[in-house]
Coordinates of C-alpha atoms and ligand atoms in Angstrom, one line a residue:
X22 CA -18.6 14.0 -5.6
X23 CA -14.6 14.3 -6.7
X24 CA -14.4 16.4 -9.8
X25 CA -13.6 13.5 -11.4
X26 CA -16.0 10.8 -10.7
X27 CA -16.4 9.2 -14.3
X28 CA -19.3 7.4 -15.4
X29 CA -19.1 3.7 -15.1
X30 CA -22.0 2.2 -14.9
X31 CA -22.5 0.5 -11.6
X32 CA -20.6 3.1 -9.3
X33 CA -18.8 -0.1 -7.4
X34 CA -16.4 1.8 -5.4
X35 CA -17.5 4.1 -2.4
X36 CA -14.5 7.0 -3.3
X37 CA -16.2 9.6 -1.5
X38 CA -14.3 10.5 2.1
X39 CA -16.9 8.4 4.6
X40 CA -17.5 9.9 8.5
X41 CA -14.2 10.2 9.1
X42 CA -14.3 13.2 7.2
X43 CA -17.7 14.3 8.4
X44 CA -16.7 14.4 11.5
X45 CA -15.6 17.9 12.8
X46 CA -11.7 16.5 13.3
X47 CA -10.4 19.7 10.7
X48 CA -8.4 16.7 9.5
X49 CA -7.4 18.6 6.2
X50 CA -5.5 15.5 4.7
X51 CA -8.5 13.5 4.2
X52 CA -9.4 15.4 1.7
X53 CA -6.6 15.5 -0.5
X54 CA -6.4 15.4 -4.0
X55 CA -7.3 12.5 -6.2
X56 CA -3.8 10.4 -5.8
X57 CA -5.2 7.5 -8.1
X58 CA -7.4 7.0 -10.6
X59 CA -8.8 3.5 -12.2
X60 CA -10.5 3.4 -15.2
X61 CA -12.6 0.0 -15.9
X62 CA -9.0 -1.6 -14.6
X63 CA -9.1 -5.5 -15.8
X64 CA -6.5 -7.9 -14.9
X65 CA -6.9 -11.2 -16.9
X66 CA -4.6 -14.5 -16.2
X67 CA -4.3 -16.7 -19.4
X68 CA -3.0 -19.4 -17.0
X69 CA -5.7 -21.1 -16.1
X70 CA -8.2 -18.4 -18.0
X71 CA -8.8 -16.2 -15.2
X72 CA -10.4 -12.7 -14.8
X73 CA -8.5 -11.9 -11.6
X74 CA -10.3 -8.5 -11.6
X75 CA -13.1 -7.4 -14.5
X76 CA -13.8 -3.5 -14.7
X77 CA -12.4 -1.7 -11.7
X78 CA -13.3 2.1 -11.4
X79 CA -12.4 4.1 -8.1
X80 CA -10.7 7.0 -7.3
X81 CA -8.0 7.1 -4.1
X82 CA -7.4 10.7 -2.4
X83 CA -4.3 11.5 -1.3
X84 CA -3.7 11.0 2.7
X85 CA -6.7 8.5 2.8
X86 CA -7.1 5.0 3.9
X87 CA -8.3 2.7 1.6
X88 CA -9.0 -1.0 2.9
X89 CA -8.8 -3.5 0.5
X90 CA -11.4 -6.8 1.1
X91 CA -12.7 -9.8 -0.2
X92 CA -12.7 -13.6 -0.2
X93 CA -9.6 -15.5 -0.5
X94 CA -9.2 -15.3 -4.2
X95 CA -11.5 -12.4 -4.8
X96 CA -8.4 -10.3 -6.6
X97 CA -7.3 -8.0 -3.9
X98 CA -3.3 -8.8 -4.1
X99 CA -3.8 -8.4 -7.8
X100 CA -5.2 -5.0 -7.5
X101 CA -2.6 -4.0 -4.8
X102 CA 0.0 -5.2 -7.7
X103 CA -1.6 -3.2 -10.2
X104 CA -1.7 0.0 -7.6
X105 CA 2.1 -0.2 -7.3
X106 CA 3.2 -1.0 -10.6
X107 CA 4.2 -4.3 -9.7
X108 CA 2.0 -5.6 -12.3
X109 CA 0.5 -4.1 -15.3
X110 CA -3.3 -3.9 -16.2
X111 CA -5.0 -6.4 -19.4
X112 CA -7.7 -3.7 -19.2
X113 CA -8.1 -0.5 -18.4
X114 CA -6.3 2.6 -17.1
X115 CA -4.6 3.6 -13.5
X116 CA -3.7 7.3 -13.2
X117 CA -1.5 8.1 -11.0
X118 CA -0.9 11.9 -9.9
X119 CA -2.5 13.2 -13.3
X120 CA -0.4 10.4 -14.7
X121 CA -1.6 7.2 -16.9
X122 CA 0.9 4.8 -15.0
X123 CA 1.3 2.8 -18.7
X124 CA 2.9 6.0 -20.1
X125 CA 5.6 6.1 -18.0
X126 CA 8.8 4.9 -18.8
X127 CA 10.0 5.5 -15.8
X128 CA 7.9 3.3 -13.5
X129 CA 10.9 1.2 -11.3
X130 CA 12.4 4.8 -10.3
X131 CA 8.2 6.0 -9.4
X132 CA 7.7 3.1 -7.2
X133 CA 10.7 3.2 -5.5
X134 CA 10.7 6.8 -4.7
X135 CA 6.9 7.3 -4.5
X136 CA 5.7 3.9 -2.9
X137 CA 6.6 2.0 0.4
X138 CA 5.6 -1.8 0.4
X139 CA 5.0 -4.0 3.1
X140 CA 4.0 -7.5 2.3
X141 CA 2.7 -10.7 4.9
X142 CA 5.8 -12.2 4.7
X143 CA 8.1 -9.3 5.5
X144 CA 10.6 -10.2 2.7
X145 CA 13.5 -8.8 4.6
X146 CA 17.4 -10.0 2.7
X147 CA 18.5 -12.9 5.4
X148 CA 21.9 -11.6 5.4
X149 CA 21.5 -7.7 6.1
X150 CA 21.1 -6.4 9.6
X151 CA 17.7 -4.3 10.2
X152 CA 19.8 -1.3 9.4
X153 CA 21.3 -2.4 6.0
X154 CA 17.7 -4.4 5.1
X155 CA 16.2 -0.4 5.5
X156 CA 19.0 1.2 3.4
X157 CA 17.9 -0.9 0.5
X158 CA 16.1 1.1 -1.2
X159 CA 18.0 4.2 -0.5
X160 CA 20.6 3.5 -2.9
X161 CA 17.9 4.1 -5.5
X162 CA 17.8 8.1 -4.1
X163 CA 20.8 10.4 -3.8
X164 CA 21.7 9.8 -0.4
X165 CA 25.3 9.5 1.0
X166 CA 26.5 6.9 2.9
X167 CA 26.5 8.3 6.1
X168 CA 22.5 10.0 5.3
X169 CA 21.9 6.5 4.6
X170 CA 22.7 4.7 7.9
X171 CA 21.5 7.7 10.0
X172 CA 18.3 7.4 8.2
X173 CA 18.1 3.6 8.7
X174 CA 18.8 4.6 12.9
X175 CA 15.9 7.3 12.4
X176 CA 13.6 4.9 10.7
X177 CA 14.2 2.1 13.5
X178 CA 13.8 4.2 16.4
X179 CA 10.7 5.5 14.9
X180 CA 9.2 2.2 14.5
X181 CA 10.3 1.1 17.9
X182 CA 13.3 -1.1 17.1
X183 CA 15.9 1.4 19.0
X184 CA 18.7 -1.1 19.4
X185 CA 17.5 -4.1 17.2
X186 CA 20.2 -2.1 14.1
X187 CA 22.7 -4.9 13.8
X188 CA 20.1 -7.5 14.5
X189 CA 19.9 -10.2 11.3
X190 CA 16.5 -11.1 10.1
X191 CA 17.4 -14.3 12.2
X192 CA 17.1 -12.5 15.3
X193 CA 14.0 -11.0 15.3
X194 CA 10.3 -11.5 16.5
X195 CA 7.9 -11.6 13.5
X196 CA 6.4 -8.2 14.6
X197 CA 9.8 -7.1 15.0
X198 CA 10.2 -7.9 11.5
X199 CA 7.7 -6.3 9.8
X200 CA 8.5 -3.2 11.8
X201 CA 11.9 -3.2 10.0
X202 CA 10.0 -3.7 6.7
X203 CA 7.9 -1.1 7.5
X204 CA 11.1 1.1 7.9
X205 CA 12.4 -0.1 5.0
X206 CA 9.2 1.0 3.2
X207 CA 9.5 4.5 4.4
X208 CA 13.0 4.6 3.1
X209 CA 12.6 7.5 0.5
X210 CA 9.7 9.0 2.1
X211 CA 7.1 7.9 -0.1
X212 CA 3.3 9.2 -0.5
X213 CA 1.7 5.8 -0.4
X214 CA 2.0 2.6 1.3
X215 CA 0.5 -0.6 0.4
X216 CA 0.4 -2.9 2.3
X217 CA -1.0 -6.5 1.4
X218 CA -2.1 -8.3 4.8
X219 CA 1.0 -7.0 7.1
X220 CA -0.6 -8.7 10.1
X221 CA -1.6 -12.0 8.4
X222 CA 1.6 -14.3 9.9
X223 CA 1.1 -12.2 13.2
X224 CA -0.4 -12.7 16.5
X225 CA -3.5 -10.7 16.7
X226 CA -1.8 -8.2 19.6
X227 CA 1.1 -8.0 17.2
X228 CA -1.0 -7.5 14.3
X229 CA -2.8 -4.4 16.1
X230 CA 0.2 -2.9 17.1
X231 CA 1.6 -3.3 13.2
X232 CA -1.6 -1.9 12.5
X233 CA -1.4 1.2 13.9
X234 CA 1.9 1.8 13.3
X235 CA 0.5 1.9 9.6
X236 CA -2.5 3.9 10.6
X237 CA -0.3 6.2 12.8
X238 CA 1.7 7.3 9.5
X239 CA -1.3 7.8 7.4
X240 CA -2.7 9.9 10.5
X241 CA 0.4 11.8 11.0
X242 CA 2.2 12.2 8.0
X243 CA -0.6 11.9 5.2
X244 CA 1.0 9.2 3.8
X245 CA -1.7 7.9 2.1
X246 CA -2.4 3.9 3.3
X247 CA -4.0 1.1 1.1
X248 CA -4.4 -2.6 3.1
X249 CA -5.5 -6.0 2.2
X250 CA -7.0 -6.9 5.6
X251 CA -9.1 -9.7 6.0
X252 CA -9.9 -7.9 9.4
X253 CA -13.7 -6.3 9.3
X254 CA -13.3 -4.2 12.2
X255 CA -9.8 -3.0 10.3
X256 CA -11.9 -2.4 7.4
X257 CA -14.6 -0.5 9.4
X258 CA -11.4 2.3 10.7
X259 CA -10.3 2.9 7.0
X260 CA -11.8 6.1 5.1
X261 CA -12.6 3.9 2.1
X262 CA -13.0 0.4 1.1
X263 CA -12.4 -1.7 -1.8
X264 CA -14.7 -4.6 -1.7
X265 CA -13.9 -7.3 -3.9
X266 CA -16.2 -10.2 -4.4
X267 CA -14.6 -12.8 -7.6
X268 CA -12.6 -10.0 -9.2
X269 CA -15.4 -7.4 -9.2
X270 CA -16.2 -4.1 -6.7
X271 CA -18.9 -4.7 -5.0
X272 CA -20.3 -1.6 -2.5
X273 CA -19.2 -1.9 0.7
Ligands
ATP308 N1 0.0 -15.4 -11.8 C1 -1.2 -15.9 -11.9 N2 -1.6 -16.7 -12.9 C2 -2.9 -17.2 -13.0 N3 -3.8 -16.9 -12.1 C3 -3.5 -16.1 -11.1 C4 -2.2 -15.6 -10.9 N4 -2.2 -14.8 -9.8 C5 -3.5 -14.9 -9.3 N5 -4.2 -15.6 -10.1 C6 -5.7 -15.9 -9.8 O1 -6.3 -14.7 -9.7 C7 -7.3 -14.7 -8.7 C8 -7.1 -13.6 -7.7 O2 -5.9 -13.8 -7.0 P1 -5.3 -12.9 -5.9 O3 -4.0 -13.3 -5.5 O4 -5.5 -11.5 -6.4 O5 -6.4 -13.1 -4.7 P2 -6.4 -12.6 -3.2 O6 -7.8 -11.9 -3.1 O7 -5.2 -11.8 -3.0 O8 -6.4 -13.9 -2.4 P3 -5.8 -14.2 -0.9 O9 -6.7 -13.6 0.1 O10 -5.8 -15.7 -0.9 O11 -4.4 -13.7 -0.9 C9 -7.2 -16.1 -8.1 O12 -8.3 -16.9 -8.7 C10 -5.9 -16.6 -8.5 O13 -5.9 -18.0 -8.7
MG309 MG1 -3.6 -12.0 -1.7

């Protein structure tokens, strides 16, 4: 088991490397350090008194892939939230890198220079080309204008959108808009991406080919890779899952 397995007392959360790390791939990166820690993590709504997630305990290694599932409602966008520091815990702990994340004072400049975030409904600004929508976050890092648009070229070409730069939001295909969030997400080379249903407005051939985009990065850079997927067989690729079932892990 991870060094640091704590006790809890119904070990929910599988947070041990499944086959893909039995297998004899001498893929190194899937098993990385612990990346994140939760610790009984609770997320209560007083709006409507709801336990959106009740005693979460897992551990995520760095360069794995962690699939998020459960029922509409079951609390998976609210633990993505909590992941990223978009939200903050009612209960509980997350450590991040050796880090409890409610210590830090600086949690805006960790997410934007550690974590990339791609969401369903891409969220690109409607009046910034692809290029300027993937320098966004940039201006939050040191780079200079001209590291900044060649950057935003690299990104696009690496996603596939070699030519679509000056294209608004507008003007793109709904796959081709998530590829330019995912570009945006990789912005300041971060070490984790969440991503909460990326596919869900897609086609299903669009969706796969967003997918492994995702899984490609995870594969090939150890970025590590945490979806929401309502998508079983999805679920079934990923080194770990996160099953939620009415705001509680339940074992895979
Ligand atoms: N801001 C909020 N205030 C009150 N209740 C909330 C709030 N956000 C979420 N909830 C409740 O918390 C529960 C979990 O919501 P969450 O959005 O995490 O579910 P989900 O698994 O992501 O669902 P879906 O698959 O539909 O996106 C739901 O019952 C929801 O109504
Ligand atoms: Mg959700």
């Amino acid at each position: 088991m991870p060094q640091n397995h704590f006790e809890s007392p119904a070990p929910q959360a599988e947070d041990d490397p499944s086959p893909a790390s039995d297998s004899s791939t001498g893929q190194s990166s899937r098993d990385g350090d612990v990346l994140i820690e939760a610790q009984g993590l609770g997320r209560h709504y007083d709006e409507g008194n709801v336990d959106a997630l009740a005693d979460a305990s897992f551990c995520i290694r760095t360069g794995h892939y962690v699939a998020i599932v459960g029922k509409s409602g079951s609390g998976k966008t609210t633990l993505l939230n909590l992941i990223g520091g978009l939200d903050r815990p009612t209960r509980g702990a997350l450590i991040y890198g050796g880090r409890p994340m409610d210590a830090r004072s600086d949690l805006d400049h960790h997410r934007s220079r550690n974590v990339g975030f791609v969401f369903q409904s891409y969220y690109l600004l409607p009046n910034l080309t692809a290029a300027e929508n993937v320098q966004v976050p940039m201006f939050e890092a040191d780079y200079t204008a001209a590291e900044r648009s060649a950057r935003a070229k690299a990104l696009l070409d690496q996603v596939g959108l070699s030519g679509r730069e000056s294209h608004m939001p507008s003007q793109l295909s709904g796959g081709e808009a998530q590829r330019v969030a995912i570009a945006r997400a990789l912005a300041n080379a971060p070490e984790l991406i969440l991503a909460d249903e990326p596919t869900g407005a897609l086609d299903s051939e669009t969706g796969d080919s967003i997918l492994s985009l995702l899984e490609d990065l995870n594969r090939t850079q150890a970025i590590t890779l945490v979806v929401v997927t309502h998508d079983e067989a999805v679920a079934a690729r990923a080194d770990q899952q996160l099953r939620l079932a009415d705001g509680h892990l339940v074992r895979p």
